[in-house]
Amino acid sequence: MKILITGSNGTLGAALKRAAQAHGHQCIGWDRSAADPLAPDTHAAYIDTVAPDAVLHLAIAATQSGRPNEGWRTNVEWPLALAEACAQRSIPLVFTSTALVFDNSESGPFTLASASNASEGYGLEKRRAEHGVLLRHPRGARVARLGWQIDPAGGGNNMVAHAAREMASHGAIAASSRWYPACSFIDDTAAALLRLIAAPPGLYMLDSNRGATFAQILQALSQQYGLNWQVTPNEDYVYDQRLIDPRVGMPDLAQRLPGLAQ
């Protein structure tokens, strides 16, 4: 397939490109000079020029350039415009959302029957985008809620890079033994997103954590990759963020981190 990817230079975008190319797909990153994300009237013509077989929308408002309402326009209006354009052309769309559509006022684990409740910020923007994407492209949109990504070889906003920064700054990593984060190895997430292109339209949740705490996960990562982290467990944060959706075939973290099963 020819796959058009927004956010292709990001942490997850790079992993997705590797996975797609390994399966023989052609990947094209969204060209912001050809179609401004904040100018929806340019999107349809750009999609026609690329003529993709599928669109995977990963991009978010990670950096601000100072344009008015940039976060909302990037995180909400851009995916809605993409959904409309894809619907008009019968192009499959996979849109990545987040576990942060659930705030911590109610604890999980969350299922598809759980009502998202984020009332501000990024979580609210993703809630609005989820609803709009599914409404505008009901026969071809797949919304995938993601947790924190684990990438032992990568940087950016992934769990390993975060922990490494904490270790470098403080000589130890404070980690709650009562927080169950939604999280997955980034390559497993990328593979699942590719599978969703052919899955029935609708809402999905991608999470590999079956029951490990943040402290346990960091200790297992340190053991598995010889990182020599000093993990200091605490009980400062009490929350179960796990996402339960067996349809997507996400592997258990313990398959990648045998230390969790010990």
mmCIF file with all atom_site columns, C-alpha atoms in Angstrom, residues 36-209:
data_model
loop_
_atom_site.group_PDB
_atom_site.id
_atom_site.type_symbol
_atom_site.label_atom_id
_atom_site.label_alt_id
_atom_site.label_comp_id
_atom_site.label_asym_id
_atom_site.label_entity_id
_atom_site.label_seq_id
_atom_site.pdbx_PDB_ins_code
_atom_site.Cartn_x
_atom_site.Cartn_y
_atom_site.Cartn_z
_atom_site.occupancy
_atom_site.B_iso_or_equiv
_atom_site.pdbx_formal_charge
_atom_site.auth_seq_id
_atom_site.auth_comp_id
_atom_site.auth_asym_id
_atom_site.auth_atom_id
_atom_site.pdbx_PDB_model_num
ATOM 1   C CA . ASP A 1 36  ? -0.607  23.510 5.954  1.00 0.00 ? 36  ASP A CA 1
ATOM 2   C CA . PRO A 1 37  ? -2.172  21.505 8.817  1.00 0.00 ? 37  PRO A CA 1
ATOM 3   C CA . LEU A 1 38  ? -3.946  24.703 9.923  1.00 0.00 ? 38  LEU A CA 1
ATOM 4   C CA . ALA A 1 39  ? -5.411  25.354 6.465  1.00 0.00 ? 39  ALA A CA 1
ATOM 5   C CA . PRO A 1 40  ? -8.066  22.646 5.971  1.00 0.00 ? 40  PRO A CA 1
ATOM 6   C CA . ASP A 1 41  ? -8.970  23.932 2.512  1.00 0.00 ? 41  ASP A CA 1
ATOM 7   C CA . THR A 1 42  ? -5.581  22.645 1.255  1.00 0.00 ? 42  THR A CA 1
ATOM 8   C CA . HIS A 1 43  ? -5.937  19.091 2.557  1.00 0.00 ? 43  HIS A CA 1
ATOM 9   C CA . ALA A 1 44  ? -8.246  17.538 -0.034 1.00 0.00 ? 44  ALA A CA 1
ATOM 10  C CA . ALA A 1 45  ? -6.140  18.637 -3.002 1.00 0.00 ? 45  ALA A CA 1
ATOM 11  C CA . TYR A 1 46  ? -2.987  17.389 -1.290 1.00 0.00 ? 46  TYR A CA 1
ATOM 12  C CA . ILE A 1 47  ? -4.550  13.989 -0.603 1.00 0.00 ? 47  ILE A CA 1
ATOM 13  C CA . ASP A 1 48  ? -5.586  13.788 -4.252 1.00 0.00 ? 48  ASP A CA 1
ATOM 14  C CA . THR A 1 49  ? -2.003  14.527 -5.289 1.00 0.00 ? 49  THR A CA 1
ATOM 15  C CA . VAL A 1 50  ? -0.558  11.819 -3.037 1.00 0.00 ? 50  VAL A CA 1
ATOM 16  C CA . ALA A 1 51  ? -3.402  9.354  -3.782 1.00 0.00 ? 51  ALA A CA 1
ATOM 17  C CA . PRO A 1 52  ? -2.790  7.168  -0.719 1.00 0.00 ? 52  PRO A CA 1
ATOM 18  C CA . ASP A 1 53  ? -4.390  3.797  -0.044 1.00 0.00 ? 53  ASP A CA 1
ATOM 19  C CA . ALA A 1 54  ? -4.633  4.698  3.655  1.00 0.00 ? 54  ALA A CA 1
ATOM 20  C CA . VAL A 1 55  ? -3.969  7.647  5.971  1.00 0.00 ? 55  VAL A CA 1
ATOM 21  C CA . LEU A 1 56  ? -2.483  7.278  9.454  1.00 0.00 ? 56  LEU A CA 1
ATOM 22  C CA . HIS A 1 57  ? -2.815  10.448 11.477 1.00 0.00 ? 57  HIS A CA 1
ATOM 23  C CA . LEU A 1 58  ? -0.299  10.562 14.336 1.00 0.00 ? 58  LEU A CA 1
ATOM 24  C CA . ALA A 1 59  ? 0.604   14.252 14.409 1.00 0.00 ? 59  ALA A CA 1
ATOM 25  C CA . ILE A 1 60  ? -0.151  16.457 17.415 1.00 0.00 ? 60  ILE A CA 1
ATOM 26  C CA . ALA A 1 61  ? 0.638   20.022 18.410 1.00 0.00 ? 61  ALA A CA 1
ATOM 27  C CA . ALA A 1 62  ? 3.976   19.105 19.979 1.00 0.00 ? 62  ALA A CA 1
ATOM 28  C CA . THR A 1 63  ? 5.588   22.510 19.420 1.00 0.00 ? 63  THR A CA 1
ATOM 29  C CA . GLN A 1 64  ? 3.927   25.888 19.182 1.00 0.00 ? 64  GLN A CA 1
ATOM 30  C CA . SER A 1 65  ? 4.748   28.507 16.541 1.00 0.00 ? 65  SER A CA 1
ATOM 31  C CA . GLY A 1 66  ? 2.530   31.175 18.075 1.00 0.00 ? 66  GLY A CA 1
ATOM 32  C CA . ARG A 1 67  ? -0.367  31.020 15.637 1.00 0.00 ? 67  ARG A CA 1
ATOM 33  C CA . PRO A 1 68  ? -3.834  31.647 17.105 1.00 0.00 ? 68  PRO A CA 1
ATOM 34  C CA . ASN A 1 69  ? -5.531  28.618 18.716 1.00 0.00 ? 69  ASN A CA 1
ATOM 35  C CA . GLU A 1 70  ? -2.755  26.414 17.349 1.00 0.00 ? 70  GLU A CA 1
ATOM 36  C CA . GLY A 1 71  ? -3.272  23.533 19.763 1.00 0.00 ? 71  GLY A CA 1
ATOM 37  C CA . TRP A 1 72  ? -6.997  23.195 19.077 1.00 0.00 ? 72  TRP A CA 1
ATOM 38  C CA . ARG A 1 73  ? -6.588  23.696 15.339 1.00 0.00 ? 73  ARG A CA 1
ATOM 39  C CA . THR A 1 74  ? -3.882  21.012 15.153 1.00 0.00 ? 74  THR A CA 1
ATOM 40  C CA . ASN A 1 75  ? -5.310  18.474 17.578 1.00 0.00 ? 75  ASN A CA 1
ATOM 41  C CA . VAL A 1 76  ? -8.990  18.834 16.669 1.00 0.00 ? 76  VAL A CA 1
ATOM 42  C CA . GLU A 1 77  ? -9.643  20.679 13.414 1.00 0.00 ? 77  GLU A CA 1
ATOM 43  C CA . TRP A 1 78  ? -6.898  18.951 11.409 1.00 0.00 ? 78  TRP A CA 1
ATOM 44  C CA . PRO A 1 79  ? -8.094  15.380 12.135 1.00 0.00 ? 79  PRO A CA 1
ATOM 45  C CA . LEU A 1 80  ? -11.699 16.406 11.458 1.00 0.00 ? 80  LEU A CA 1
ATOM 46  C CA . ALA A 1 81  ? -10.740 17.825 8.073  1.00 0.00 ? 81  ALA A CA 1
ATOM 47  C CA . LEU A 1 82  ? -8.769  14.660 7.294  1.00 0.00 ? 82  LEU A CA 1
ATOM 48  C CA . ALA A 1 83  ? -11.707 12.471 8.265  1.00 0.00 ? 83  ALA A CA 1
ATOM 49  C CA . GLU A 1 84  ? -14.024 14.396 5.966  1.00 0.00 ? 84  GLU A CA 1
ATOM 50  C CA . ALA A 1 85  ? -11.608 14.265 3.046  1.00 0.00 ? 85  ALA A CA 1
ATOM 51  C CA . CYS A 1 86  ? -10.965 10.536 3.561  1.00 0.00 ? 86  CYS A CA 1
ATOM 52  C CA . ALA A 1 87  ? -14.703 9.831  3.818  1.00 0.00 ? 87  ALA A CA 1
ATOM 53  C CA . GLN A 1 88  ? -15.355 11.582 0.510  1.00 0.00 ? 88  GLN A CA 1
ATOM 54  C CA . ARG A 1 89  ? -12.692 9.390  -1.129 1.00 0.00 ? 89  ARG A CA 1
ATOM 55  C CA . SER A 1 90  ? -13.419 6.139  0.776  1.00 0.00 ? 90  SER A CA 1
ATOM 56  C CA . ILE A 1 91  ? -9.864  6.065  2.134  1.00 0.00 ? 91  ILE A CA 1
ATOM 57  C CA . PRO A 1 92  ? -9.233  4.175  5.391  1.00 0.00 ? 92  PRO A CA 1
ATOM 58  C CA . LEU A 1 93  ? -8.131  6.485  8.210  1.00 0.00 ? 93  LEU A CA 1
ATOM 59  C CA . VAL A 1 94  ? -6.391  5.489  11.437 1.00 0.00 ? 94  VAL A CA 1
ATOM 60  C CA . PHE A 1 95  ? -6.340  8.296  14.007 1.00 0.00 ? 95  PHE A CA 1
ATOM 61  C CA . THR A 1 96  ? -4.241  7.990  17.163 1.00 0.00 ? 96  THR A CA 1
ATOM 62  C CA . SER A 1 97  ? -5.762  9.247  20.381 1.00 0.00 ? 97  SER A CA 1
ATOM 63  C CA . THR A 1 98  ? -4.619  8.831  23.971 1.00 0.00 ? 98  THR A CA 1
ATOM 64  C CA . ALA A 1 99  ? -5.376  7.244  27.328 1.00 0.00 ? 99  ALA A CA 1
ATOM 65  C CA . LEU A 1 100 ? -5.524  10.830 28.602 1.00 0.00 ? 100 LEU A CA 1
ATOM 66  C CA . VAL A 1 101 ? -9.137  11.084 27.388 1.00 0.00 ? 101 VAL A CA 1
ATOM 67  C CA . PHE A 1 102 ? -9.706  9.604  30.865 1.00 0.00 ? 102 PHE A CA 1
ATOM 68  C CA . ASP A 1 103 ? -8.699  11.921 33.693 1.00 0.00 ? 103 ASP A CA 1
ATOM 69  C CA . ASN A 1 104 ? -7.662  10.561 37.072 1.00 0.00 ? 104 ASN A CA 1
ATOM 70  C CA . SER A 1 105 ? -10.899 11.450 38.854 1.00 0.00 ? 105 SER A CA 1
ATOM 71  C CA . GLU A 1 106 ? -11.990 7.866  38.210 1.00 0.00 ? 106 GLU A CA 1
ATOM 72  C CA . SER A 1 107 ? -9.668  4.881  38.146 1.00 0.00 ? 107 SER A CA 1
ATOM 73  C CA . GLY A 1 108 ? -9.551  2.088  35.592 1.00 0.00 ? 108 GLY A CA 1
ATOM 74  C CA . PRO A 1 109 ? -8.943  -0.310 34.101 1.00 0.00 ? 109 PRO A CA 1
ATOM 75  C CA . PHE A 1 110 ? -10.960 1.221  31.293 1.00 0.00 ? 110 PHE A CA 1
ATOM 76  C CA . THR A 1 111 ? -12.969 -0.622 28.672 1.00 0.00 ? 111 THR A CA 1
ATOM 77  C CA . LEU A 1 112 ? -14.824 0.500  25.567 1.00 0.00 ? 112 LEU A CA 1
ATOM 78  C CA . ALA A 1 113 ? -17.861 0.952  27.816 1.00 0.00 ? 113 ALA A CA 1
ATOM 79  C CA . SER A 1 114 ? -16.010 3.487  29.998 1.00 0.00 ? 114 SER A CA 1
ATOM 80  C CA . ALA A 1 115 ? -17.062 7.086  29.362 1.00 0.00 ? 115 ALA A CA 1
ATOM 81  C CA . SER A 1 116 ? -14.131 9.376  28.570 1.00 0.00 ? 116 SER A CA 1
ATOM 82  C CA . ASN A 1 117 ? -14.168 12.385 30.874 1.00 0.00 ? 117 ASN A CA 1
ATOM 83  C CA . ALA A 1 118 ? -11.156 14.669 30.322 1.00 0.00 ? 118 ALA A CA 1
ATOM 84  C CA . SER A 1 119 ? -12.462 18.222 30.693 1.00 0.00 ? 119 SER A CA 1
ATOM 85  C CA . GLU A 1 120 ? -9.447  20.322 29.735 1.00 0.00 ? 120 GLU A CA 1
ATOM 86  C CA . GLY A 1 121 ? -6.201  20.471 27.811 1.00 0.00 ? 121 GLY A CA 1
ATOM 87  C CA . TYR A 1 122 ? -4.840  17.759 25.563 1.00 0.00 ? 122 TYR A CA 1
ATOM 88  C CA . GLY A 1 123 ? -7.193  15.073 26.857 1.00 0.00 ? 123 GLY A CA 1
ATOM 89  C CA . LEU A 1 124 ? -10.249 17.191 26.058 1.00 0.00 ? 124 LEU A CA 1
ATOM 90  C CA . GLU A 1 125 ? -8.922  18.002 22.581 1.00 0.00 ? 125 GLU A CA 1
ATOM 91  C CA . LYS A 1 126 ? -8.448  14.318 21.833 1.00 0.00 ? 126 LYS A CA 1
ATOM 92  C CA . ARG A 1 127 ? -11.943 13.538 23.146 1.00 0.00 ? 127 ARG A CA 1
ATOM 93  C CA . ARG A 1 128 ? -13.431 16.080 20.760 1.00 0.00 ? 128 ARG A CA 1
ATOM 94  C CA . ALA A 1 129 ? -11.314 14.804 17.877 1.00 0.00 ? 129 ALA A CA 1
ATOM 95  C CA . GLU A 1 130 ? -12.296 11.172 18.508 1.00 0.00 ? 130 GLU A CA 1
ATOM 96  C CA . HIS A 1 131 ? -15.976 12.007 18.353 1.00 0.00 ? 131 HIS A CA 1
ATOM 97  C CA . GLY A 1 132 ? -15.639 14.168 15.261 1.00 0.00 ? 132 GLY A CA 1
ATOM 98  C CA . VAL A 1 133 ? -13.489 11.703 13.321 1.00 0.00 ? 133 VAL A CA 1
ATOM 99  C CA . LEU A 1 134 ? -15.903 8.816  13.898 1.00 0.00 ? 134 LEU A CA 1
ATOM 100 C CA . LEU A 1 135 ? -18.881 11.027 13.071 1.00 0.00 ? 135 LEU A CA 1
ATOM 101 C CA . ARG A 1 136 ? -17.411 12.297 9.797  1.00 0.00 ? 136 ARG A CA 1
ATOM 102 C CA . HIS A 1 137 ? -16.005 8.974  8.554  1.00 0.00 ? 137 HIS A CA 1
ATOM 103 C CA . PRO A 1 138 ? -18.207 6.284  10.136 1.00 0.00 ? 138 PRO A CA 1
ATOM 104 C CA . ARG A 1 139 ? -17.459 3.682  7.466  1.00 0.00 ? 139 ARG A CA 1
ATOM 105 C CA . GLY A 1 140 ? -13.702 4.071  7.373  1.00 0.00 ? 140 GLY A CA 1
ATOM 106 C CA . ALA A 1 141 ? -12.215 5.648  10.509 1.00 0.00 ? 141 ALA A CA 1
ATOM 107 C CA . ARG A 1 142 ? -10.418 3.732  13.231 1.00 0.00 ? 142 ARG A CA 1
ATOM 108 C CA . VAL A 1 143 ? -9.579  5.624  16.427 1.00 0.00 ? 143 VAL A CA 1
ATOM 109 C CA . ALA A 1 144 ? -6.757  4.080  18.467 1.00 0.00 ? 144 ALA A CA 1
ATOM 110 C CA . ARG A 1 145 ? -6.236  5.185  22.060 1.00 0.00 ? 145 ARG A CA 1
ATOM 111 C CA . LEU A 1 146 ? -2.586  4.739  23.061 1.00 0.00 ? 146 LEU A CA 1
ATOM 112 C CA . GLY A 1 147 ? -0.680  4.702  26.316 1.00 0.00 ? 147 GLY A CA 1
ATOM 113 C CA . TRP A 1 148 ? 2.916   5.658  27.068 1.00 0.00 ? 148 TRP A CA 1
ATOM 114 C CA . GLN A 1 149 ? 5.325   4.197  24.538 1.00 0.00 ? 149 GLN A CA 1
ATOM 115 C CA . ILE A 1 150 ? 8.395   2.155  25.517 1.00 0.00 ? 150 ILE A CA 1
ATOM 116 C CA . ASP A 1 151 ? 11.362  2.498  23.153 1.00 0.00 ? 151 ASP A CA 1
ATOM 117 C CA . PRO A 1 152 ? 14.715  1.303  24.521 1.00 0.00 ? 152 PRO A CA 1
ATOM 118 C CA . ALA A 1 153 ? 16.535  2.734  21.497 1.00 0.00 ? 153 ALA A CA 1
ATOM 119 C CA . GLY A 1 154 ? 14.684  6.039  21.131 1.00 0.00 ? 154 GLY A CA 1
ATOM 120 C CA . GLY A 1 155 ? 14.390  9.470  22.668 1.00 0.00 ? 155 GLY A CA 1
ATOM 121 C CA . GLY A 1 156 ? 11.551  11.942 22.908 1.00 0.00 ? 156 GLY A CA 1
ATOM 122 C CA . ASN A 1 157 ? 8.537   11.352 25.080 1.00 0.00 ? 157 ASN A CA 1
ATOM 123 C CA . ASN A 1 158 ? 8.900   7.636  25.706 1.00 0.00 ? 158 ASN A CA 1
ATOM 124 C CA . MET A 1 159 ? 9.141   5.866  29.052 1.00 0.00 ? 159 MET A CA 1
ATOM 125 C CA . VAL A 1 160 ? 12.774  4.777  28.723 1.00 0.00 ? 160 VAL A CA 1
ATOM 126 C CA . ALA A 1 161 ? 14.033  8.217  27.728 1.00 0.00 ? 161 ALA A CA 1
ATOM 127 C CA . HIS A 1 162 ? 12.041  9.803  30.564 1.00 0.00 ? 162 HIS A CA 1
ATOM 128 C CA . ALA A 1 163 ? 13.523  7.405  33.103 1.00 0.00 ? 163 ALA A CA 1
ATOM 129 C CA . ALA A 1 164 ? 17.047  7.964  31.772 1.00 0.00 ? 164 ALA A CA 1
ATOM 130 C CA . ARG A 1 165 ? 16.630  11.719 32.167 1.00 0.00 ? 165 ARG A CA 1
ATOM 131 C CA . GLU A 1 166 ? 15.364  11.253 35.732 1.00 0.00 ? 166 GLU A CA 1
ATOM 132 C CA . MET A 1 167 ? 18.307  8.995  36.556 1.00 0.00 ? 167 MET A CA 1
ATOM 133 C CA . ALA A 1 168 ? 20.792  11.477 35.089 1.00 0.00 ? 168 ALA A CA 1
ATOM 134 C CA . SER A 1 169 ? 19.254  14.407 36.958 1.00 0.00 ? 169 SER A CA 1
ATOM 135 C CA . HIS A 1 170 ? 18.584  12.840 40.347 1.00 0.00 ? 170 HIS A CA 1
ATOM 136 C CA . GLY A 1 171 ? 20.644  9.667  40.597 1.00 0.00 ? 171 GLY A CA 1
ATOM 137 C CA . ALA A 1 172 ? 17.446  7.676  41.105 1.00 0.00 ? 172 ALA A CA 1
ATOM 138 C CA . ILE A 1 173 ? 13.985  7.316  39.592 1.00 0.00 ? 173 ILE A CA 1
ATOM 139 C CA . ALA A 1 174 ? 10.995  7.825  41.854 1.00 0.00 ? 174 ALA A CA 1
ATOM 140 C CA . ALA A 1 175 ? 8.228   5.491  40.663 1.00 0.00 ? 175 ALA A CA 1
ATOM 141 C CA . SER A 1 176 ? 4.830   4.731  42.111 1.00 0.00 ? 176 SER A CA 1
ATOM 142 C CA . SER A 1 177 ? 4.057   1.162  43.091 1.00 0.00 ? 177 SER A CA 1
ATOM 143 C CA . ARG A 1 178 ? 0.356   2.034  42.928 1.00 0.00 ? 178 ARG A CA 1
ATOM 144 C CA . TRP A 1 179 ? 0.213   3.457  39.399 1.00 0.00 ? 179 TRP A CA 1
ATOM 145 C CA . TYR A 1 180 ? -0.681  1.035  36.599 1.00 0.00 ? 180 TYR A CA 1
ATOM 146 C CA . PRO A 1 181 ? 0.157   2.971  33.414 1.00 0.00 ? 181 PRO A CA 1
ATOM 147 C CA . ALA A 1 182 ? -1.249  2.242  29.993 1.00 0.00 ? 182 ALA A CA 1
ATOM 148 C CA . CYS A 1 183 ? 1.912   1.430  28.037 1.00 0.00 ? 183 CYS A CA 1
ATOM 149 C CA . SER A 1 184 ? 3.303   -0.688 25.211 1.00 0.00 ? 184 SER A CA 1
ATOM 150 C CA . PHE A 1 185 ? 6.544   -1.282 23.390 1.00 0.00 ? 185 PHE A CA 1
ATOM 151 C CA . ILE A 1 186 ? 6.584   1.088  20.458 1.00 0.00 ? 186 ILE A CA 1
ATOM 152 C CA . ASP A 1 187 ? 7.149   -1.613 17.835 1.00 0.00 ? 187 ASP A CA 1
ATOM 153 C CA . ASP A 1 188 ? 4.107   -3.520 19.106 1.00 0.00 ? 188 ASP A CA 1
ATOM 154 C CA . THR A 1 189 ? 2.037   -0.335 18.833 1.00 0.00 ? 189 THR A CA 1
ATOM 155 C CA . ALA A 1 190 ? 3.261   0.320  15.293 1.00 0.00 ? 190 ALA A CA 1
ATOM 156 C CA . ALA A 1 191 ? 2.386   -3.218 14.212 1.00 0.00 ? 191 ALA A CA 1
ATOM 157 C CA . ALA A 1 192 ? -1.091  -2.906 15.726 1.00 0.00 ? 192 ALA A CA 1
ATOM 158 C CA . LEU A 1 193 ? -1.735  0.405  13.967 1.00 0.00 ? 193 LEU A CA 1
ATOM 159 C CA . LEU A 1 194 ? -0.931  -1.220 10.639 1.00 0.00 ? 194 LEU A CA 1
ATOM 160 C CA . ARG A 1 195 ? -3.349  -4.043 11.417 1.00 0.00 ? 195 ARG A CA 1
ATOM 161 C CA . LEU A 1 196 ? -6.086  -1.524 12.142 1.00 0.00 ? 196 LEU A CA 1
ATOM 162 C CA . ILE A 1 197 ? -6.095  -0.361 8.520  1.00 0.00 ? 197 ILE A CA 1
ATOM 163 C CA . ALA A 1 198 ? -7.954  -3.572 7.654  1.00 0.00 ? 198 ALA A CA 1
ATOM 164 C CA . ALA A 1 199 ? -9.962  -3.784 10.898 1.00 0.00 ? 199 ALA A CA 1
ATOM 165 C CA . PRO A 1 200 ? -13.631 -2.791 11.134 1.00 0.00 ? 200 PRO A CA 1
ATOM 166 C CA . PRO A 1 201 ? -14.130 0.960  11.650 1.00 0.00 ? 201 PRO A CA 1
ATOM 167 C CA . GLY A 1 202 ? -14.582 2.157  15.211 1.00 0.00 ? 202 GLY A CA 1
ATOM 168 C CA . LEU A 1 203 ? -12.800 2.733  18.510 1.00 0.00 ? 203 LEU A CA 1
ATOM 169 C CA . TYR A 1 204 ? -9.828  0.667  19.712 1.00 0.00 ? 204 TYR A CA 1
ATOM 170 C CA . MET A 1 205 ? -7.492  0.758  22.704 1.00 0.00 ? 205 MET A CA 1
ATOM 171 C CA . LEU A 1 206 ? -3.858  -0.384 22.456 1.00 0.00 ? 206 LEU A CA 1
ATOM 172 C CA . ASP A 1 207 ? -2.227  -1.329 25.754 1.00 0.00 ? 207 ASP A CA 1
ATOM 173 C CA . SER A 1 208 ? 0.117   -4.175 26.750 1.00 0.00 ? 208 SER A CA 1
ATOM 174 C CA . ASN A 1 209 ? 0.042   -3.692 30.519 1.00 0.00 ? 209 ASN A CA 1
#
